[in-house]
Tab-separated table of C-alpha atoms (C1' of nucleotides) in Angstrom:
chain	number	residue	atom	x	y	z
A	308	MET	CA	139.417	8.729	11.568
A	309	VAL	CA	143.647	9.933	11.244
A	310	ALA	CA	144.487	12.095	8.095
A	311	THR	CA	145.771	9.164	5.625
A	312	THR	CA	147.158	11.038	3.686
A	313	ASP	CA	150.157	13.370	3.280
A	314	THR	CA	148.083	16.534	3.565
A	315	PRO	CA	148.051	18.512	6.695
A	316	PRO	CA	145.039	17.816	8.337
A	317	ALA	CA	144.363	21.182	8.891
A	318	ARG	CA	144.046	22.253	5.533
A	319	ARG	CA	142.184	19.821	4.737
A	320	ARG	CA	140.068	19.864	6.844
A	321	ARG	CA	139.293	23.810	5.986
A	322	LYS	CA	138.747	22.927	2.396
A	323	ASP	CA	136.934	20.183	2.724
A	324	GLY	CA	134.499	23.100	5.392
A	325	GLU	CA	134.878	25.239	2.364
A	326	ALA	CA	133.225	22.572	-0.155
A	327	ARG	CA	130.792	21.713	2.211
A	328	ARG	CA	129.725	25.316	2.931
A	329	ALA	CA	129.486	25.692	-0.504
A	330	ALA	CA	127.350	22.659	-1.112
A	331	ILE	CA	124.966	23.558	1.596
A	332	LEU	CA	124.735	26.962	0.080
A	333	ASP	CA	123.971	25.887	-2.869
A	334	ALA	CA	121.298	23.384	-1.792
A	335	GLY	CA	119.276	26.732	0.410
A	336	LEU	CA	119.800	28.412	-2.442
A	337	ASP	CA	117.645	25.570	-4.445
A	338	LEU	CA	115.298	25.053	-2.088
A	339	PHE	CA	114.456	28.123	-0.880
A	340	SER	CA	113.696	29.928	-4.042
A	341	ALA	CA	110.995	27.116	-4.464
A	342	LEU	CA	109.820	26.661	-0.948
A	343	GLY	CA	110.357	30.082	0.677
A	344	LEU	CA	112.146	30.461	4.059
A	345	HIS	CA	109.843	28.286	5.971
A	346	GLY	CA	108.737	26.119	3.206
A	347	ALA	CA	111.659	24.782	2.864
A	348	SER	CA	112.925	22.246	6.001
A	349	VAL	CA	116.437	22.419	7.554
A	350	ASP	CA	116.432	19.018	6.981
A	351	ALA	CA	115.653	18.381	2.851
A	352	ILE	CA	117.629	21.335	2.462
A	353	ALA	CA	121.030	18.612	4.497
A	354	GLU	CA	119.691	15.987	2.622
A	355	ARG	CA	119.993	17.711	-0.744
A	356	ALA	CA	123.736	18.881	0.249
A	357	GLY	CA	124.364	15.522	1.112
A	358	LEU	CA	124.684	15.523	5.171
A	359	SER	CA	122.614	15.392	8.002
A	360	LYS	CA	120.196	17.527	9.613
A	361	THR	CA	122.590	18.229	12.997
A	362	ASN	CA	125.829	18.749	11.003
A	363	LEU	CA	124.683	20.788	8.691
A	364	LEU	CA	123.390	22.846	11.750
A	365	TYR	CA	127.311	22.359	12.743
A	366	TYR	CA	128.023	24.737	9.678
A	367	PHE	CA	125.314	27.302	10.092
A	368	PRO	CA	124.145	28.135	13.517
A	369	SER	CA	120.228	28.250	12.859
A	370	LYS	CA	118.078	27.975	9.736
A	371	GLU	CA	117.426	32.036	9.722
A	372	ALA	CA	121.500	32.441	9.341
A	373	LEU	CA	121.735	29.928	6.567
A	374	TYR	CA	118.898	31.810	4.535
A	375	VAL	CA	120.698	35.605	5.393
A	376	ALA	CA	123.477	33.702	3.936
A	377	VAL	CA	122.259	32.641	1.080
A	378	LEU	CA	120.314	35.947	0.465
A	379	ARG	CA	123.985	38.369	0.560
A	380	ARG	CA	125.166	36.012	-1.982
A	381	VAL	CA	122.747	36.555	-4.239
A	382	LEU	CA	122.547	39.770	-3.999
A	383	ASP	CA	126.399	39.950	-5.525
A	384	VAL	CA	125.562	38.569	-8.137
A	385	TRP	CA	122.359	40.294	-8.323
A	386	LEU	CA	124.362	44.105	-9.081
A	387	ASP	CA	126.729	42.895	-11.085
A	388	PRO	CA	126.298	43.258	-14.721
A	389	LEU	CA	124.917	47.160	-13.233
A	390	GLN	CA	127.750	47.562	-12.641
A	391	ALA	CA	128.968	47.276	-15.440
A	392	LEU	CA	126.502	49.744	-17.600
A	393	ASP	CA	129.328	52.083	-18.037
A	394	ALA	CA	129.280	56.333	-19.093
A	395	GLY	CA	132.370	55.871	-22.284
A	396	SER	CA	129.865	53.616	-24.192
A	397	GLU	CA	127.966	54.521	-26.823
A	398	PRO	CA	124.499	54.672	-25.063
A	399	ALA	CA	123.016	52.079	-27.940
A	400	ASP	CA	125.785	49.933	-26.848
A	401	ALA	CA	125.970	49.769	-23.154
A	402	VAL	CA	121.852	48.963	-22.774
A	403	ARG	CA	122.054	46.270	-25.490
A	404	ALA	CA	124.521	44.922	-23.741
A	405	TYR	CA	123.218	45.404	-20.490
A	406	ILE	CA	120.486	43.548	-21.711
A	407	ARG	CA	121.440	40.949	-22.973
A	408	ALA	CA	123.357	40.353	-18.937
A	409	LYS	CA	120.860	40.464	-17.426
A	410	LEU	CA	118.443	38.404	-19.551
A	411	THR	CA	122.107	35.638	-19.487
A	412	LEU	CA	121.372	36.008	-15.664
A	413	SER	CA	117.734	35.052	-15.608
A	414	ARG	CA	118.786	31.638	-17.787
A	415	ASP	CA	122.007	31.004	-15.920
A	416	ALA	CA	120.823	32.068	-12.794
A	417	PRO	CA	117.042	31.524	-12.449
A	418	GLN	CA	116.919	30.574	-8.652
A	419	ALA	CA	119.000	33.337	-7.648
A	420	SER	CA	116.483	35.778	-9.200
A	421	ARG	CA	113.399	33.932	-8.096
A	422	LEU	CA	114.704	33.954	-4.335
A	423	PHE	CA	115.461	38.089	-4.823
A	424	CYS	CA	111.262	38.550	-5.299
A	425	LEU	CA	110.388	36.302	-3.396
A	426	GLU	CA	112.473	38.673	-0.600
A	427	ILE	CA	111.542	42.001	-1.970
A	428	VAL	CA	107.447	41.077	-2.951
A	429	GLN	CA	107.667	40.079	0.796
A	430	GLY	CA	108.947	43.877	1.759
A	431	ALA	CA	112.485	42.916	2.350
A	432	PRO	CA	112.073	42.368	5.669
A	433	LEU	CA	116.076	40.906	5.756
A	434	LEU	CA	117.412	43.407	2.472
A	435	ARG	CA	115.952	46.919	2.862
A	436	PRO	CA	119.218	48.329	3.902
A	437	GLU	CA	120.661	47.235	1.909
A	438	LEU	CA	118.682	48.248	-0.734
A	439	GLU	CA	118.320	51.723	0.684
A	440	GLY	CA	122.481	51.537	0.436
A	441	PRO	CA	124.503	50.125	-2.109
A	442	LEU	CA	121.191	49.822	-4.777
A	443	ARG	CA	120.153	53.273	-4.201
A	444	ALA	CA	123.751	54.677	-4.299
A	445	LEU	CA	123.939	52.770	-7.508
A	446	VAL	CA	121.076	53.054	-9.407
A	447	GLU	CA	122.091	57.063	-8.931
A	448	THR	CA	124.764	56.570	-10.396
A	449	LYS	CA	123.797	54.890	-13.698
A	450	ALA	CA	120.404	57.221	-13.572
A	451	ALA	CA	123.134	60.355	-13.747
A	452	ILE	CA	125.036	58.538	-16.964
A	453	ILE	CA	121.690	57.972	-18.415
A	454	ARG	CA	120.689	62.078	-17.542
A	455	GLY	CA	123.744	62.526	-18.885
A	456	TRP	CA	123.390	61.253	-22.595
A	457	SER	CA	119.943	62.462	-22.872
A	458	ASP	CA	120.973	65.951	-21.730
A	459	ALA	CA	123.810	65.496	-24.557
A	460	GLY	CA	120.847	64.713	-27.025
A	461	ARG	CA	122.139	61.414	-27.038
A	462	ILE	CA	119.349	59.310	-26.946
A	463	GLY	CA	115.695	60.501	-25.850
A	464	ALA	CA	114.099	62.000	-22.600
A	465	HIS	CA	113.038	59.721	-20.890
A	466	ASP	CA	112.511	58.861	-17.219
A	467	PRO	CA	116.371	57.321	-16.045
A	468	HIS	CA	114.993	55.113	-12.669
A	469	HIS	CA	111.508	54.842	-14.871
A	470	LEU	CA	114.465	52.656	-17.723
A	471	ILE	CA	115.923	51.429	-15.115
A	472	PHE	CA	112.899	49.595	-14.094
A	473	SER	CA	111.235	48.484	-16.843
A	474	ILE	CA	114.203	46.345	-17.997
A	475	TRP	CA	114.806	44.807	-14.588
A	476	ALA	CA	111.431	43.957	-15.305
A	477	ILE	CA	111.305	42.669	-18.361
A	478	THR	CA	114.149	40.861	-18.222
A	479	GLN	CA	113.880	39.429	-14.485
A	480	HIS	CA	110.399	37.882	-15.911
A	481	TYR	CA	111.724	35.684	-17.612
A	482	ALA	CA	113.557	33.803	-14.764
A	483	ASP	CA	110.531	34.562	-12.545
A	484	PHE	CA	107.793	34.347	-13.791
A	485	ALA	CA	109.133	31.199	-15.838
A	486	ALA	CA	106.367	29.033	-15.209
A	487	GLN	CA	103.839	30.848	-16.880
A	488	VAL	CA	106.119	32.174	-19.988
A	489	ASP	CA	105.914	28.045	-20.154
A	490	ALA	CA	102.394	27.735	-19.139
A	491	VAL	CA	101.466	30.437	-22.047
A	492	THR	CA	103.663	29.674	-24.967
A	493	GLY	CA	105.646	25.799	-23.505
A	494	LEU	CA	109.179	27.461	-23.688
A	495	SER	CA	111.714	28.683	-21.593
A	496	LEU	CA	115.035	30.436	-21.695
A	497	ASP	CA	117.097	27.137	-21.973
A	498	ASP	CA	115.509	27.325	-25.583
A	499	PRO	CA	118.823	29.064	-27.584
A	500	ASP	CA	116.380	30.570	-30.306
A	501	PHE	CA	113.888	31.715	-27.401
A	502	PHE	CA	116.422	33.279	-25.510
A	503	GLU	CA	117.858	34.861	-28.891
A	504	ARG	CA	114.138	35.833	-29.755
A	505	VAL	CA	113.634	37.598	-26.890
A	506	VAL	CA	116.949	39.567	-26.028
A	507	ALA	CA	116.307	40.905	-29.383
A	508	SER	CA	112.716	41.658	-28.691
A	509	THR	CA	113.855	43.315	-25.306
A	510	GLN	CA	116.682	45.237	-27.057
A	511	GLU	CA	114.121	46.818	-29.724
A	512	LEU	CA	111.575	47.731	-26.980
A	513	ILE	CA	114.168	49.722	-25.137
A	514	LEU	CA	115.933	51.154	-28.110
A	515	ALA	CA	112.430	52.473	-29.735
A	516	GLY	CA	111.471	53.704	-25.995
A	517	LEU	CA	114.806	55.911	-26.403
A	518	GLY	CA	114.261	57.220	-29.280
A	519	LEU	CA	117.149	55.103	-30.691
A	520	ARG	CA	116.851	53.386	-33.995
A	521	SER	CA	117.296	49.819	-33.912
A	522	GLY	CA	120.694	48.923	-35.162
A	523	PRO	CA	122.739	45.895	-35.872
A	524	ALA	CA	122.462	43.074	-33.498
A	525	ASP	CA	125.013	43.028	-30.957
A	526	PRO	CA	127.711	40.346	-30.836
A	527	VAL	CA	126.543	37.111	-29.766
A	528	PRO	CA	129.404	36.053	-27.834
A	529	GLY	CA	130.384	32.226	-28.108
B	813	MET	CA	74.181	42.552	17.641
B	814	VAL	CA	71.660	40.295	17.855
B	815	ALA	CA	68.953	39.823	15.229
B	816	THR	CA	66.146	41.695	17.055
B	817	THR	CA	64.397	42.168	13.984
B	818	ASP	CA	61.938	40.069	11.699
B	819	THR	CA	64.465	38.303	9.283
B	820	PRO	CA	64.014	35.049	9.548
B	821	PRO	CA	66.987	33.525	11.073
B	822	ALA	CA	68.221	31.146	8.607
B	823	ARG	CA	68.503	34.130	6.096
B	824	ARG	CA	70.130	36.483	8.446
B	825	ARG	CA	72.421	33.516	9.958
B	826	ARG	CA	73.583	32.554	5.900
B	827	LYS	CA	74.505	36.583	5.225
B	828	ASP	CA	77.149	36.772	8.177
B	829	GLY	CA	78.460	33.881	7.169
B	830	GLU	CA	79.346	35.051	4.383
B	831	ALA	CA	80.514	38.154	5.497
B	832	ARG	CA	82.464	35.845	7.960
B	833	ARG	CA	84.191	34.378	5.077
B	834	ALA	CA	85.006	37.702	2.910
B	835	ALA	CA	86.507	38.705	6.196
B	836	ILE	CA	88.723	35.930	6.113
B	837	LEU	CA	89.269	35.571	2.507
B	838	ASP	CA	90.589	38.906	2.677
B	839	ALA	CA	92.418	38.226	6.455
B	840	GLY	CA	93.917	35.322	4.557
B	841	LEU	CA	95.492	37.667	1.117
B	842	ASP	CA	96.903	39.579	3.821
B	843	LEU	CA	98.469	37.684	5.456
B	844	PHE	CA	99.737	34.930	2.854
B	845	SER	CA	100.593	37.876	0.239
B	846	ALA	CA	103.272	39.243	2.737
B	847	LEU	CA	103.939	35.927	3.915
B	848	GLY	CA	103.806	33.133	1.980
B	849	LEU	CA	101.902	30.115	2.235
B	850	HIS	CA	103.569	28.378	4.964
B	851	GLY	CA	104.532	31.721	6.766
B	852	ALA	CA	101.093	32.793	8.021
B	853	SER	CA	99.926	30.724	10.265
B	854	VAL	CA	96.189	30.555	10.814
B	855	ASP	CA	95.941	31.726	13.801
B	856	ALA	CA	97.107	34.792	12.954
B	857	ILE	CA	94.659	34.857	9.729
B	858	ALA	CA	91.900	34.449	12.146
B	859	GLU	CA	92.877	36.899	14.463
B	860	ARG	CA	93.214	39.725	11.809
B	861	ALA	CA	89.660	39.027	10.850
B	862	GLY	CA	87.812	38.970	14.247
B	863	LEU	CA	87.767	35.173	15.519
B	864	SER	CA	88.540	32.217	16.498
B	865	LYS	CA	90.915	29.355	15.119
B	866	THR	CA	88.303	26.699	15.279
B	867	ASN	CA	86.108	28.958	14.209
B	868	LEU	CA	88.139	29.662	10.933
B	869	LEU	CA	88.530	26.186	9.754
B	870	TYR	CA	84.834	25.450	10.557
B	871	TYR	CA	84.086	27.843	7.909
B	872	PHE	CA	87.576	26.312	5.857
B	873	PRO	CA	88.552	22.788	5.320
B	874	SER	CA	91.693	23.348	6.398
B	875	LYS	CA	94.899	26.188	5.688
B	876	GLU	CA	95.523	24.557	2.060
B	877	ALA	CA	92.071	24.909	1.024
B	878	LEU	CA	91.477	28.375	2.621
B	879	TYR	CA	94.950	29.453	0.372
B	880	VAL	CA	93.723	27.921	-2.222
B	881	ALA	CA	90.086	29.867	-2.248
B	882	VAL	CA	91.688	33.239	-1.361
B	883	LEU	CA	93.738	32.365	-4.927
B	884	ARG	CA	91.137	32.224	-6.833
B	885	ARG	CA	89.574	34.605	-6.104
B	886	VAL	CA	92.911	37.002	-7.295
B	887	LEU	CA	92.725	35.087	-10.037
B	888	ASP	CA	89.469	36.133	-11.147
B	889	VAL	CA	90.944	39.922	-10.472
B	890	TRP	CA	93.788	39.356	-12.469
B	891	LEU	CA	92.875	38.307	-15.672
B	892	ASP	CA	89.976	41.371	-16.019
B	893	PRO	CA	91.857	43.855	-17.707
B	894	LEU	CA	92.980	41.553	-20.122
B	895	GLN	CA	89.755	40.790	-21.435
B	896	ALA	CA	89.072	44.540	-22.187
B	897	LEU	CA	90.674	44.659	-24.628
B	898	ASP	CA	89.441	44.522	-28.169
B	899	ALA	CA	89.312	44.995	-31.172
B	900	GLY	CA	87.932	47.224	-32.196
B	901	SER	CA	89.605	50.223	-30.704
B	902	GLU	CA	92.803	52.203	-32.058
B	903	PRO	CA	95.604	49.408	-30.892
B	904	ALA	CA	97.075	52.674	-29.406
B	905	ASP	CA	94.211	53.301	-27.038
B	906	ALA	CA	93.539	49.854	-26.633
B	907	VAL	CA	97.364	49.419	-25.078
B	908	ARG	CA	97.454	53.456	-23.677
B	909	ALA	CA	93.857	51.586	-21.823
B	910	TYR	CA	94.741	48.039	-20.812
B	911	ILE	CA	97.850	49.578	-19.210
B	912	ARG	CA	96.163	51.897	-17.230
B	913	ALA	CA	94.159	49.644	-15.986
B	914	LYS	CA	96.701	46.994	-14.704
B	915	LEU	CA	98.662	50.447	-12.776
B	916	THR	CA	95.531	50.476	-11.639
B	917	LEU	CA	95.260	47.374	-10.697
B	918	SER	CA	99.329	47.042	-8.983
B	919	ARG	CA	98.075	50.337	-7.078
B	920	ASP	CA	94.901	49.156	-5.811
B	921	ALA	CA	95.215	45.509	-5.377
B	922	PRO	CA	99.000	44.946	-4.380
B	923	GLN	CA	99.008	42.321	-2.232
B	924	ALA	CA	96.846	40.699	-5.114
B	925	SER	CA	99.469	40.532	-7.903
B	926	ARG	CA	101.979	39.597	-5.029
B	927	LEU	CA	100.511	36.963	-3.792
B	928	PHE	CA	100.443	35.994	-7.364
B	929	CYS	CA	103.576	36.371	-7.855
B	930	LEU	CA	104.637	34.507	-4.659
B	931	GLU	CA	102.327	31.782	-6.454
B	932	ILE	CA	103.700	31.119	-10.112
B	933	VAL	CA	107.728	32.427	-8.660
B	934	GLN	CA	107.674	28.651	-7.036
B	935	GLY	CA	106.633	27.093	-10.020
B	936	ALA	CA	102.825	27.967	-9.595
B	937	PRO	CA	101.708	23.935	-7.879
B	938	LEU	CA	98.547	24.574	-8.188
B	939	LEU	CA	98.132	27.470	-10.749
B	940	ARG	CA	99.036	24.985	-13.392
B	941	PRO	CA	96.158	24.232	-14.524
B	942	GLU	CA	94.461	27.359	-15.067
B	943	LEU	CA	97.407	29.143	-16.501
B	944	GLU	CA	97.736	26.296	-18.687
B	945	GLY	CA	94.545	26.343	-19.506
B	946	PRO	CA	91.759	29.988	-19.543
B	947	LEU	CA	94.854	32.344	-19.468
B	948	ARG	CA	96.564	30.791	-22.369
B	949	ALA	CA	93.338	30.353	-24.878
B	950	LEU	CA	93.029	34.410	-23.145
B	951	VAL	CA	97.063	35.294	-24.059
B	952	GLU	CA	96.109	33.558	-27.334
B	953	THR	CA	93.290	35.204	-27.992
B	954	LYS	CA	94.861	38.612	-27.915
B	955	ALA	CA	97.877	37.475	-29.681
B	956	ALA	CA	95.705	37.340	-32.416
B	957	ILE	CA	93.928	40.551	-32.120
B	958	ILE	CA	97.732	42.656	-31.924
B	959	ARG	CA	99.194	39.863	-34.631
B	960	GLY	CA	96.457	41.722	-36.389
B	961	TRP	CA	97.075	44.663	-36.111
B	962	SER	CA	100.470	44.522	-37.928
B	963	ASP	CA	99.501	42.427	-40.190
B	964	ALA	CA	97.162	45.447	-41.103
B	965	GLY	CA	99.900	47.535	-40.574
B	966	ARG	CA	98.456	49.092	-37.928
B	967	ILE	CA	101.151	48.889	-35.296
B	968	GLY	CA	105.131	47.992	-36.352
B	969	ALA	CA	106.278	44.413	-36.421
B	970	HIS	CA	106.244	42.809	-32.472
B	971	ASP	CA	106.661	39.079	-31.363
B	972	PRO	CA	102.536	39.788	-29.041
B	973	HIS	CA	103.362	37.417	-26.699
B	974	HIS	CA	107.384	39.319	-25.756
B	975	LEU	CA	104.484	42.631	-26.203
B	976	ILE	CA	102.415	40.946	-23.334
B	977	PHE	CA	104.409	40.479	-21.168
B	978	SER	CA	106.378	43.224	-20.962
B	979	ILE	CA	103.325	45.016	-20.314
B	980	TRP	CA	102.738	42.351	-17.234
B	981	ALA	CA	106.165	42.628	-15.939
B	982	ILE	CA	106.481	46.370	-16.258
B	983	THR	CA	102.865	47.190	-14.612
B	984	GLN	CA	103.340	44.325	-12.311
B	985	HIS	CA	106.663	45.725	-11.040
B	986	TYR	CA	105.787	48.282	-9.366
B	987	ALA	CA	103.365	46.204	-7.271
B	988	ASP	CA	105.760	43.600	-6.851
B	989	PHE	CA	108.686	44.793	-6.104
B	990	ALA	CA	107.329	48.526	-4.306
B	991	ALA	CA	109.452	46.931	-1.570
B	992	GLN	CA	112.403	48.405	-3.912
B	993	VAL	CA	111.258	50.969	-5.856
B	994	ASP	CA	110.254	52.539	-2.396
B	995	ALA	CA	114.071	51.824	-1.169
B	996	VAL	CA	115.407	53.324	-4.766
B	997	THR	CA	112.956	56.642	-4.608
B	998	GLY	CA	111.020	56.944	-1.930
B	999	LEU	CA	108.013	56.681	-4.220
B	1000	SER	CA	105.048	54.547	-4.148
B	1001	LEU	CA	102.191	53.926	-7.215
B	1002	ASP	CA	100.088	55.776	-3.798
B	1003	ASP	CA	101.581	59.004	-4.859
B	1004	PRO	CA	99.088	60.492	-7.509
B	1005	ASP	CA	101.876	62.303	-9.282
B	1006	PHE	CA	104.719	59.182	-8.837
B	1007	PHE	CA	101.198	57.138	-10.332
B	1008	GLU	CA	100.417	59.560	-13.368
B	1009	ARG	CA	104.265	59.438	-14.374
B	1010	VAL	CA	104.121	55.709	-14.422
B	1011	VAL	CA	101.892	55.771	-16.976
B	1012	ALA	CA	102.622	57.894	-19.328
B	1013	SER	CA	106.715	56.578	-19.139
B	1014	THR	CA	104.807	52.933	-19.735
B	1015	GLN	CA	102.372	54.126	-22.559
B	1016	GLU	CA	105.355	56.003	-24.041
B	1017	LEU	CA	107.907	53.190	-23.734
B	1018	ILE	CA	105.539	50.048	-25.267
B	1019	LEU	CA	103.917	52.656	-27.856
B	1020	ALA	CA	107.385	53.424	-28.815
B	1021	GLY	CA	108.192	50.406	-29.275
B	1022	LEU	CA	105.029	49.414	-31.542
B	1023	GLY	CA	106.079	51.905	-33.427
B	1024	LEU	CA	103.198	53.915	-32.952
B	1025	ARG	CA	105.710	56.855	-31.951
B	1026	SER	CA	108.890	58.457	-33.369
B	1027	GLY	CA	111.640	59.938	-32.396
B	1028	PRO	CA	112.348	60.621	-28.091
B	1029	ALA	CA	108.718	60.480	-25.421
B	1030	ASP	CA	107.990	64.383	-26.224
B	1031	PRO	CA	104.113	65.045	-25.449
B	1032	VAL	CA	104.821	67.975	-26.786
B	1033	PRO	CA	104.598	67.832	-30.984
B	1034	GLY	CA	106.100	69.662	-33.304
C	1454	DG	C1'	133.254	16.752	12.048
C	1455	DT	C1'	130.083	13.505	11.854
C	1456	DC	C1'	126.787	10.686	14.109
C	1457	DT	C1'	121.991	8.992	17.252
C	1458	DA	C1'	119.154	10.278	20.830
C	1459	DT	C1'	116.164	13.722	22.332
C	1460	DA	C1'	114.612	18.010	23.994
C	1461	DT	C1'	111.013	21.124	22.891
C	1462	DC	C1'	107.682	24.224	20.629
C	1463	DG	C1'	104.870	25.936	17.300
C	1464	DG	C1'	101.162	24.978	14.912
C	1465	DG	C1'	97.470	22.352	11.907
C	1466	DA	C1'	93.459	19.848	13.049
C	1467	DT	C1'	89.749	17.350	15.826
C	1468	DA	C1'	86.431	16.040	19.900
C	1469	DG	C1'	83.077	17.471	21.728
C	1470	DA	C1'	80.255	20.703	25.032
C	1471	DC	C1'	77.353	24.705	24.908
D	202	DG	C1'	78.279	28.558	14.913
D	203	DT	C1'	81.645	29.232	18.151
D	204	DC	C1'	83.954	27.728	22.432
D	205	DT	C1'	87.471	25.022	25.712
D	206	DA	C1'	90.537	21.973	25.563
D	207	DT	C1'	93.698	18.240	23.642
D	208	DC	C1'	95.744	15.180	20.198
D	209	DC	C1'	99.367	15.288	17.177
D	210	DC	C1'	103.321	15.489	13.862
D	211	DG	C1'	107.099	17.851	11.777
D	212	DA	C1'	110.443	20.368	12.237
D	213	DT	C1'	114.045	23.781	14.839
D	214	DA	C1'	117.693	23.089	17.671
D	215	DT	C1'	120.843	21.016	21.526
D	216	DA	C1'	123.251	16.957	24.474
D	217	DG	C1'	126.727	14.517	24.165
D	218	DA	C1'	129.099	10.178	22.596
D	219	DC	C1'	132.610	8.313	19.170
DNA sequence: GTCTATATCGGGATAGAC
DNA sequence: GTCTATCCCGATATAGAC
C-alpha cells in the first residue's frame, strides 16, 4: 500500500510506530499487572493492543524485553511524587501533599502500582539495580530533609525510613490490595467519597505520629 | 529407611504420605511465592520436595490443586493474629500486641505473606470467596470492638477499617517489600535490632494516631 | 509493517509396568 | 507409591511472502 496522504511516508510511519509501541506498552501493563510475567501471553497482549502476535514481536524483540520496557516506564511514574517532597515547605503541608499525591497515583494508576508490587514481592530480580541506585539515593535525600525537621524541633523524633515506608505501605495498599479492600468494605478509591476519607485518615495518622496536630485539610485540587 | 519395625504397614505408609504432602506444600510455598503460579513449574517443586514430577502428581491431582492447597494453608496462618485481638484488654495493649504478632509473622513466615500478597494483587481470583466470607466477618467483629473503644472515649475517633488496613499495610510491607527495604536500608527483620526498632516505630505511629500518646514519640515520659 | 505458516520447546498430565 | 515413557497443548519465536 502506498501513502495516500501528502504526509511524507517516513514521518507518518514513524509516528504510527510510536503510537503502536505505546498501545503495546499499555496492553502489557494491563495484562502483566493482572497475570504476572509468565501468566500473560504475548498473544493476549497483542490482541488487546489491536495487532497480531507476530506484529508485536516486530516492535519488541521478545516478551521479556517488552516486560522490562513496561517496568521501566512504571518506575519513572513511581519515583515522581517523592521527588516533589521538598525542604522548603512547612512539614505538615509537605507530608499532607505527599500522601495525597501517592493516593492519587494509587487511584489513577493502580495497575502500575500492582506491577511494581509484583516485581518487588518476587525479589525484584530485574529492578534490584534501580532500587539500590536511584531509589536509595532519593530516599536518603528525603530522609535527610525529614531528619532536619526533627532536629529543628518542627516535628517529633521519628525514624525517617520507617516514616517513608509507612506512607508507601498505606497508600499503596489501596491499589495493591484493592481486591481485599473491596471484599471487606465494598469500596474502592474510585468512589470519590471513600477516596477523600482515606486521604484524611492517612494524613491524620501520619501527622499524629509526627506529633503534629492535624490542622485544616489541604486544598482539594479541582 | 525401610519399615523394619512392627508398625503396621498401613499406618506407617499413611504417616509417610502425610510427611510427603507436607514437604510438597512447603516446596510449593517456596516456589509459588517467589515465581508465582505460572512461573513455578511442577518439576521444580517436585525436585525441591525430593520426589519426581509424576510422583508429586500422585499426591495432588494438578498444579492448580496444589496451588490452592498451599493458599488455603497460608490463609489459616493469616487470620490467626487478628482473632486474638479481643475487647477485654486495654486498647493500647491489644493494639501493641497485635502489631508485634503481625511483624513476627512477617519475620518468620515472609513467604506466606508474599504468596498471599501475590494472590490479592492479581485480584484474588481464587481467594475472593474467603475474603468476602470469613475475612470480612472477622474484620467486622474487630472493627466493632475498636468502635466500642472510641465510643467509650478510650481511644480517639478513627475509622476502624482504615486503622486495620494501615496496620496490615505497614506490618506486611516488611515481608512483601523486603527486597526494597533491603535495597534502601540494607536491613531485614532477621536483624533483631532492626526488628525491634520496626516494632517500636509502628506501635508509636499507630498509638499516636489513636490519640493514646501525646506529642512526638518519646519513650521517656517527662 | 503486516500477514500466514511453521519451527521448536517447555511443561502439565496420563498410561502402564513394577 | 514410584518409576519410565509418552502424549499433547500452549506459547515463544522465526521464516518468508506480500
